[in-house]
XYZ file of C-alpha atoms in Angstrom:
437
model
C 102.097 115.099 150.519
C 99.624 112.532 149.026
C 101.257 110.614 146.028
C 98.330 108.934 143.932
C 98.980 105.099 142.406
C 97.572 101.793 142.139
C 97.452 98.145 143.410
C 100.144 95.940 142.530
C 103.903 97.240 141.007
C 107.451 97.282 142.085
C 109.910 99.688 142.614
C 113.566 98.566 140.715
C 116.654 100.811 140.370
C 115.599 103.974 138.521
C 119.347 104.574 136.880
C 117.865 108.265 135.938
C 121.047 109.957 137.957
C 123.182 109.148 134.600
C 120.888 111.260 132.416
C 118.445 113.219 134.433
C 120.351 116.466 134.364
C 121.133 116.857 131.097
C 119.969 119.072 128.646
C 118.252 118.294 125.456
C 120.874 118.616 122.343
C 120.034 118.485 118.937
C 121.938 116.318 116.844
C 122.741 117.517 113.556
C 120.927 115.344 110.749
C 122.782 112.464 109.502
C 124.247 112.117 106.140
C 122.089 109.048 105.761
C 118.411 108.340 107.268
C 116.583 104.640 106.768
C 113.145 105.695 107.529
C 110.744 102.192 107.732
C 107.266 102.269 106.189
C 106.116 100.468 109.213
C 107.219 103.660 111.887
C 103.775 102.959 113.748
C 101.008 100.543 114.833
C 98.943 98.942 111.775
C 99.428 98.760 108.015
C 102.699 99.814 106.887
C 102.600 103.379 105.064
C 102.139 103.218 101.037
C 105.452 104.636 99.771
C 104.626 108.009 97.171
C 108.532 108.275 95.951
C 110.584 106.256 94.492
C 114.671 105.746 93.892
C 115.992 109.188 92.555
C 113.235 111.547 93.991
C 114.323 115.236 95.241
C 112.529 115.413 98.759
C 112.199 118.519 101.117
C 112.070 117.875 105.119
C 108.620 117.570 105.833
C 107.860 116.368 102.802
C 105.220 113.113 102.795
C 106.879 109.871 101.457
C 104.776 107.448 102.559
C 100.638 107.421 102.777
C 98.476 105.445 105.458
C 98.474 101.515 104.037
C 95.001 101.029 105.890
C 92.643 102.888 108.250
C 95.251 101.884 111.202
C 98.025 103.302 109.540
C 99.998 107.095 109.464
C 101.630 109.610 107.122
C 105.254 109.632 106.586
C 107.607 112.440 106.145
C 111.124 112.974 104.863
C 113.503 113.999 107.830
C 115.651 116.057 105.703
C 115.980 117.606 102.723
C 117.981 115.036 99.785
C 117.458 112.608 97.273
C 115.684 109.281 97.629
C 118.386 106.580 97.138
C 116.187 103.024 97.147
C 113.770 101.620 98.781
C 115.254 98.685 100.839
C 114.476 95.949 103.380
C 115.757 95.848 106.584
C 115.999 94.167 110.051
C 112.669 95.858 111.795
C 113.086 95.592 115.550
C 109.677 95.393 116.622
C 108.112 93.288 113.662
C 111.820 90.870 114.020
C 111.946 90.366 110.598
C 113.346 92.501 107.449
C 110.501 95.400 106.287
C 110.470 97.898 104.172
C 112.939 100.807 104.616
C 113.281 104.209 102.859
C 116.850 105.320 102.168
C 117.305 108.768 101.647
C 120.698 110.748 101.690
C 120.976 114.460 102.794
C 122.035 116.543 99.937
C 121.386 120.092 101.364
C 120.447 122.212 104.753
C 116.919 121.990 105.448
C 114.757 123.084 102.975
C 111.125 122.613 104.742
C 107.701 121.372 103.630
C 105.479 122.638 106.014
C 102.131 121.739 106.928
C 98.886 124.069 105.443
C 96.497 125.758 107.285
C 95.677 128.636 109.072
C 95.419 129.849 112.714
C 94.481 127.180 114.807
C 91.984 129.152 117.315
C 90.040 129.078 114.265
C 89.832 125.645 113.119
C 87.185 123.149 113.731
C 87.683 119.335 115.438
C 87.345 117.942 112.705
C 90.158 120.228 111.364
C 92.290 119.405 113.967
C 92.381 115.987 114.085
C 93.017 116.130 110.009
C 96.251 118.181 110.866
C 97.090 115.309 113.656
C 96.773 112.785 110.970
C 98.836 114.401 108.208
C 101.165 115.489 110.744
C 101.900 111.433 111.007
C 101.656 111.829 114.869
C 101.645 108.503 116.651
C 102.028 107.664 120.344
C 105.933 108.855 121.156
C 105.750 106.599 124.072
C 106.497 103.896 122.289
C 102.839 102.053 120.978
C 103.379 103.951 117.891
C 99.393 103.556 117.348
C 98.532 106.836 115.208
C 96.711 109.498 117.453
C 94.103 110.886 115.008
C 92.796 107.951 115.943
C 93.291 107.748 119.512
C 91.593 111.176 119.542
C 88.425 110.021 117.655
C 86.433 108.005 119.441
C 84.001 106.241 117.781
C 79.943 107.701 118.330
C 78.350 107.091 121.704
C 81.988 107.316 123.330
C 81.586 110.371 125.331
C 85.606 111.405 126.756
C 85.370 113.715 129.575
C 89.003 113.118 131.410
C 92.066 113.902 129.188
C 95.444 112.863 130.587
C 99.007 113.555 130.140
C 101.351 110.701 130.704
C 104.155 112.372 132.678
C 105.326 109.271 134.731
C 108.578 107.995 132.468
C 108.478 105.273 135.003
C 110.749 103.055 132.731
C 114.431 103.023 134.464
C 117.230 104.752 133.062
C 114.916 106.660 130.533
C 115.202 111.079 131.141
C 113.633 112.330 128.001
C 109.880 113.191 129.151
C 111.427 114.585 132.561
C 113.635 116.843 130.710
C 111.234 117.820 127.982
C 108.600 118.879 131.080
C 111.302 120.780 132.773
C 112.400 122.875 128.761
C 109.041 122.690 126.876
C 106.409 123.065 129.857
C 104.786 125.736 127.680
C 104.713 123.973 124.430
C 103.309 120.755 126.500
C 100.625 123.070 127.902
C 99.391 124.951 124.766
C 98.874 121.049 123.416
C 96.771 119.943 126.091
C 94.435 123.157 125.352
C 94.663 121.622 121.763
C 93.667 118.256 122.879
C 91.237 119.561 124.937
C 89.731 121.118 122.123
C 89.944 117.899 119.782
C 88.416 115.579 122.280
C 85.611 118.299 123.985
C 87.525 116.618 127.523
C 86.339 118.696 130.780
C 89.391 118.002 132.581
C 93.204 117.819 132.181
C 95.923 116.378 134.357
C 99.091 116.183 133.973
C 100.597 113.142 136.421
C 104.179 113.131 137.332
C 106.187 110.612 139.602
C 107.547 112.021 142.333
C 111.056 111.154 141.223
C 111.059 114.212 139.607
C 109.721 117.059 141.751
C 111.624 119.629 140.164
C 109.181 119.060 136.966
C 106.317 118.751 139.369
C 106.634 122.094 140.677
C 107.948 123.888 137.363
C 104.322 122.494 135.586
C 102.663 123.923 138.689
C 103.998 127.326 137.954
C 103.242 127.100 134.515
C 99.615 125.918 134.831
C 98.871 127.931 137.597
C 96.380 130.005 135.462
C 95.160 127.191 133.240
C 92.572 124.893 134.349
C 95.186 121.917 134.094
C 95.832 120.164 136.986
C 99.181 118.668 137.468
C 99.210 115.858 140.119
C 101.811 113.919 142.203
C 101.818 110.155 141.412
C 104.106 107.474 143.648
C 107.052 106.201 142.102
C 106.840 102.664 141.462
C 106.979 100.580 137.879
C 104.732 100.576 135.606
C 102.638 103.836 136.910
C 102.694 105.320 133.010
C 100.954 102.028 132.133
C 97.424 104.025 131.090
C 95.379 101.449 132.761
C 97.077 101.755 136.438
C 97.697 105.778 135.519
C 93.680 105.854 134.935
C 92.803 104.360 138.112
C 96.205 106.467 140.247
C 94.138 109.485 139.112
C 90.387 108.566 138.209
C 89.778 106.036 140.277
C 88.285 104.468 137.341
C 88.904 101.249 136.502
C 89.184 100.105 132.429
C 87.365 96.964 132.092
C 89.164 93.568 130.985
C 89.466 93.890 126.966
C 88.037 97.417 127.293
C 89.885 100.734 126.289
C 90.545 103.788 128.610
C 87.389 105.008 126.277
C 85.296 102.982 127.862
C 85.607 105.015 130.819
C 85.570 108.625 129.551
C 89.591 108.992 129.418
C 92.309 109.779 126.604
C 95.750 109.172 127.988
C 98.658 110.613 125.811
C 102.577 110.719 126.321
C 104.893 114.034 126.931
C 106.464 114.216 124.095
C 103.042 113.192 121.585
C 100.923 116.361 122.997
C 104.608 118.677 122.025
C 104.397 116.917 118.598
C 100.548 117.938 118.276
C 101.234 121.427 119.363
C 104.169 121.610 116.702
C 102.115 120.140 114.142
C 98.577 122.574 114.708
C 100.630 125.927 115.841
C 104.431 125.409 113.977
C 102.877 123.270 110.743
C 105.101 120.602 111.514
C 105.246 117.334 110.641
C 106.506 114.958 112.622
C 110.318 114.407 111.669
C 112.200 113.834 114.686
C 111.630 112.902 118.443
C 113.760 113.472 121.764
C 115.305 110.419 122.987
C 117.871 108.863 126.033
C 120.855 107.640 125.534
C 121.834 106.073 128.522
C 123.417 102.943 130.489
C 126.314 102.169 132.771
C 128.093 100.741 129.378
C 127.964 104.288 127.672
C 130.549 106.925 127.963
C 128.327 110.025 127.965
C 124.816 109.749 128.874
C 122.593 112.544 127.435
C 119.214 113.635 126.093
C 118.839 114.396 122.642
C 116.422 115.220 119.603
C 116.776 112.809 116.416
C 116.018 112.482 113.348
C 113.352 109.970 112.350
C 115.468 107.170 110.416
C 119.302 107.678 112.683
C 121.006 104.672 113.123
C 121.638 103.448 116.549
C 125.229 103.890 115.651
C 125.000 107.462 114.866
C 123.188 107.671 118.364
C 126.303 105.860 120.455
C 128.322 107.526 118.645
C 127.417 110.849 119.745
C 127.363 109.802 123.359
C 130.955 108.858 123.625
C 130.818 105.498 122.159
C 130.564 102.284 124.015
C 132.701 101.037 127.065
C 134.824 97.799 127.123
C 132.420 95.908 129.301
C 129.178 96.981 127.112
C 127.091 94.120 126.441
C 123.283 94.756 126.228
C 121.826 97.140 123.867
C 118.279 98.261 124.393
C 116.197 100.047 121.825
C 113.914 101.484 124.873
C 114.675 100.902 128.762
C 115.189 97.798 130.256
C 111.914 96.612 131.406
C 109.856 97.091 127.961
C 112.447 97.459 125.523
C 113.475 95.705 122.982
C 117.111 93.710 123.102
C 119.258 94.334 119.585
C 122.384 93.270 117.861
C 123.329 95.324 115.758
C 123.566 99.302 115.549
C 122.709 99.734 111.895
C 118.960 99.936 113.255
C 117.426 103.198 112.885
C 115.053 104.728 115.149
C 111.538 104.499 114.957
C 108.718 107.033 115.877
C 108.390 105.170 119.288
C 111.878 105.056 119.957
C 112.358 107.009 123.431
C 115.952 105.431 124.317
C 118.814 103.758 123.931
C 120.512 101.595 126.783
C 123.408 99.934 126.847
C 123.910 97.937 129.748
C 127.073 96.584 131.266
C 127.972 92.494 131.608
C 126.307 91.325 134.590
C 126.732 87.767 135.894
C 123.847 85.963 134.535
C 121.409 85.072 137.146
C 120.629 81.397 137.821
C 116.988 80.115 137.056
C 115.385 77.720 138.970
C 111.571 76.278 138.712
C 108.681 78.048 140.418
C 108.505 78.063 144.129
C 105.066 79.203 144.309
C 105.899 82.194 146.034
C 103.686 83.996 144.719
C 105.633 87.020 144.756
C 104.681 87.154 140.888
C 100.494 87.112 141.927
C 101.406 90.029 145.084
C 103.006 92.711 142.496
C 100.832 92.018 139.477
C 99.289 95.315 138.594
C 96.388 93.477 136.709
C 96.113 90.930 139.334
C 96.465 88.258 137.350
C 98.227 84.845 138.624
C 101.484 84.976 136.041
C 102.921 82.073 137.485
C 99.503 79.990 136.726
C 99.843 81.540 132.976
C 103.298 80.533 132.538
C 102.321 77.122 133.567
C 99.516 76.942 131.236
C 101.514 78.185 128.126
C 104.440 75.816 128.287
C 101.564 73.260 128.480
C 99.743 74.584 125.561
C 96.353 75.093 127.081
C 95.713 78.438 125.274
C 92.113 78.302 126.492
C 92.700 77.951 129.880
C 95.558 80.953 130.050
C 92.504 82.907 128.514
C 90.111 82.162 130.788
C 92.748 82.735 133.596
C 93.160 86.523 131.816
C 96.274 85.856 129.328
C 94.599 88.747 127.527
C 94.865 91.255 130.304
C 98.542 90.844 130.477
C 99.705 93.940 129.781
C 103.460 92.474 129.634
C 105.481 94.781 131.883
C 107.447 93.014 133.133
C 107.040 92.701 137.043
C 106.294 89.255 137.150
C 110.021 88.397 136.073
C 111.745 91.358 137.767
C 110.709 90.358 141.320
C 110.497 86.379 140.713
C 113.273 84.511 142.747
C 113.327 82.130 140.537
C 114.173 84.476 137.589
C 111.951 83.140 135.194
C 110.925 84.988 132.600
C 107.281 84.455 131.975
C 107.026 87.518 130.413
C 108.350 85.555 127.183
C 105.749 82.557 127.768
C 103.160 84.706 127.927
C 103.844 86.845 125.196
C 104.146 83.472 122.721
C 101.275 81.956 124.352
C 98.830 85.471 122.736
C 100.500 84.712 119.547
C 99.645 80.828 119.432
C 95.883 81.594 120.539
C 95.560 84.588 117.748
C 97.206 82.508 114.938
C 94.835 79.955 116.075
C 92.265 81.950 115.872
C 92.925 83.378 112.798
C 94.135 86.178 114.461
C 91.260 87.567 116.418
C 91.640 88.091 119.931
């Protein structure tokens, strides 16, 4: 059997045998949600209640701050309480968070409009956008967007990001395996949105049994579902492109640029929920995983549920717990404290186990780093050039193409992390730039 993939890429511990086969379970909603005005890529939402307000589920509490921006919607039905700041874990610094408290069952505010077989593009992508939909897989950057590409951008290819290829993470593998018909009645959708020609849906082979269930399913659909080789970071869109295109996305370029729209598992469900069910997006299926947790499982969360609410309902933490990962381990982000609430992009939660920390040493010039680079870069030569502050230089040796994944760290002998080097050095050249890249 042919597996399709890409140059570059490693192949670390996938950890999926702690979640893999459980079902989805849906968590009742929490007494309490915290629900940021920054839940996406872009200008934080405009807030349109205030402390005091009766809100339904669905209803909209917060309206796009910008033109990259997104709706936001009240996860259940209650009373605003305030409108606080707290920690954000992907901005690192306190934001603004709406606290609302759950006061009754759900009493829904659902989207308006009619059948969608009948509805325009333009239609379409207006539900998208008041449906607050933004990339599940974690970039949070709003689809209405992502699905309107600007004049003289023709998009022929559409593709489903199926891969997961993150360790420990389940949610996307189980959601193909329970929801293979939702996920295919929203690639028609998307189809439809973006005028594509053709549809994949690629799925490491890790997880044949979804591979062959999506076959079944789309055996009378003109969605293709193809095999891809299991190795890290295959769900990155530039390396998924090329697995199944062939086509390569220029440096600084956009998978636009070469005809294709790449969107995650779960973000083509929450389209097909939001055109065909009127909803809004409230609530996403997430892991909660790690050797450190008692009970592993899949589940579907409110938008706003504290990380504590989450490791709660799996069991609590073990004795020797002592990493906790909003995400997996190779592009999530660390945390300290489990009053965080989830955001939009939030697709797991791994708590890891104390592990003898690993002793670093300087470079070796290996080049072990340069051999599994999946955007052949040289990340040894950009770590270098960052910790000696020649921005310039890193740019002209591709710091921008970085697409921080990780690799370079995960198979460096050394175990140097110039993931973190690299990551600074962008922010150093932007500021100095006044923030243009």
């Amino acid at each position: 059997m042919k597996f399709l993939t890409f140059k570059g890429g490693t192949h670390p511990p996938e950890k999926k045998e702690l979640a893999k086969d459980k079902a989805i379970v849906r968590m009742d909603p929490p007494q309490f949600v915290y629900v940021f005005l920054s839940n996406h890529a872009g200008a934080p939402a405009k807030p349109v209640v205030k402390e005091g307000d009766v809100v339904k589920t669905g209803q909209v509490i917060g309206e796009p701050g910008g033109f990259v921006s997104a709706y936001l919607h009240s996860p259940v039905t209650g009373v605003v309480r305030k409108i606080d700041k707290l920690y954000h874990p992907v901005q690192g610094r306190p934001m603004e968070v709406v606290v609302i408290e759950r006061t009754d069952e759900d009493r829904w505010q659902l989207l308006e409009h009619s059948d969608w077989e009948t509805l325009s593009r333009e239609q379409l992508l207006e539900i998208v956008k008041k449906a607050g939909i933004v990339g599940l897989g974690g970039a949070m950057f709003p689809t209405h967007i992502k699905l309107n590409p600007p004049a003289g951008k023709t998009i022929d290819t559409f593709i489903v990001n199926g891969a997961e290829c993150e360790p420990y993470l389940t949610v996307d593998h189980r959601l193909m395996l329970e929801r293979a018909e939702d996920l295919v009645l929203g690639v028609k959708i998307v189809k439809k949105i973006l005028n594509a020609r053709k549809a994949y849906i690629g799925i490491e082979s890790n997880k044949m049994d979804a591979y062959e269930h999506l076959k079944k399913v789309c055996a009378d659909s003109d969605v293709e579902v193809v095999l891809l080789k299991t190795k890290y970071p295959q769900g990155a869109e530039k390396q998924l492109i090329y697995a199944i295109t062939q086509r390569k996305v220029p440096v600084g370029g956009l998978p636009m640029d070469v005809g294709v729209v790449v969107q995650n598992v779960q973000t083509v469900i929450a389209i097909k929920e939001a055109v065909v069910d009127r909803k809004p997006l409230i609530e996403r299926a997430l892991t909660i995983t790690g050797e450190a947790i008692n009970n592993p499982m899949n589940v579907v969360a409110r938008i706003g549920t504290t990380i504590q609410q989450l490791v709660d309902i799996a069991g609590g933490m073990k004795e020797d717990a002592e990493k906790l990962i909003m995400g997996g381990p190779m592009t999530g982000i660390a945390v300290n404290r489990l009053d965080i609430p989830i955001l939009k992009g939030t697709s797991g939660v791994t708590v890891l186990a104390h592990e003898k920390e690993p002793i670093k040493k300087p470079c070796i010039r290996c080049t072990k780093c340069v051999v599994s680079c999946p955007m052949g870069l040289q990340p040894y030569l950009l770590y270098l050039l960052g910790n000696k502050k020649k921005y310039d230089q890193a740019v002209e040796e591709g710091l921008m193409a970085c697409i921080e994944c990780g690799v370079c760290a995960y198979v460096c002998p050394s175990k140097i992390d110039h993931v973190r080097v690299i990551k600074l050095t962008k922010r150093v050249y932007q500021a100095l730039r006044g923030g243009k890249k």
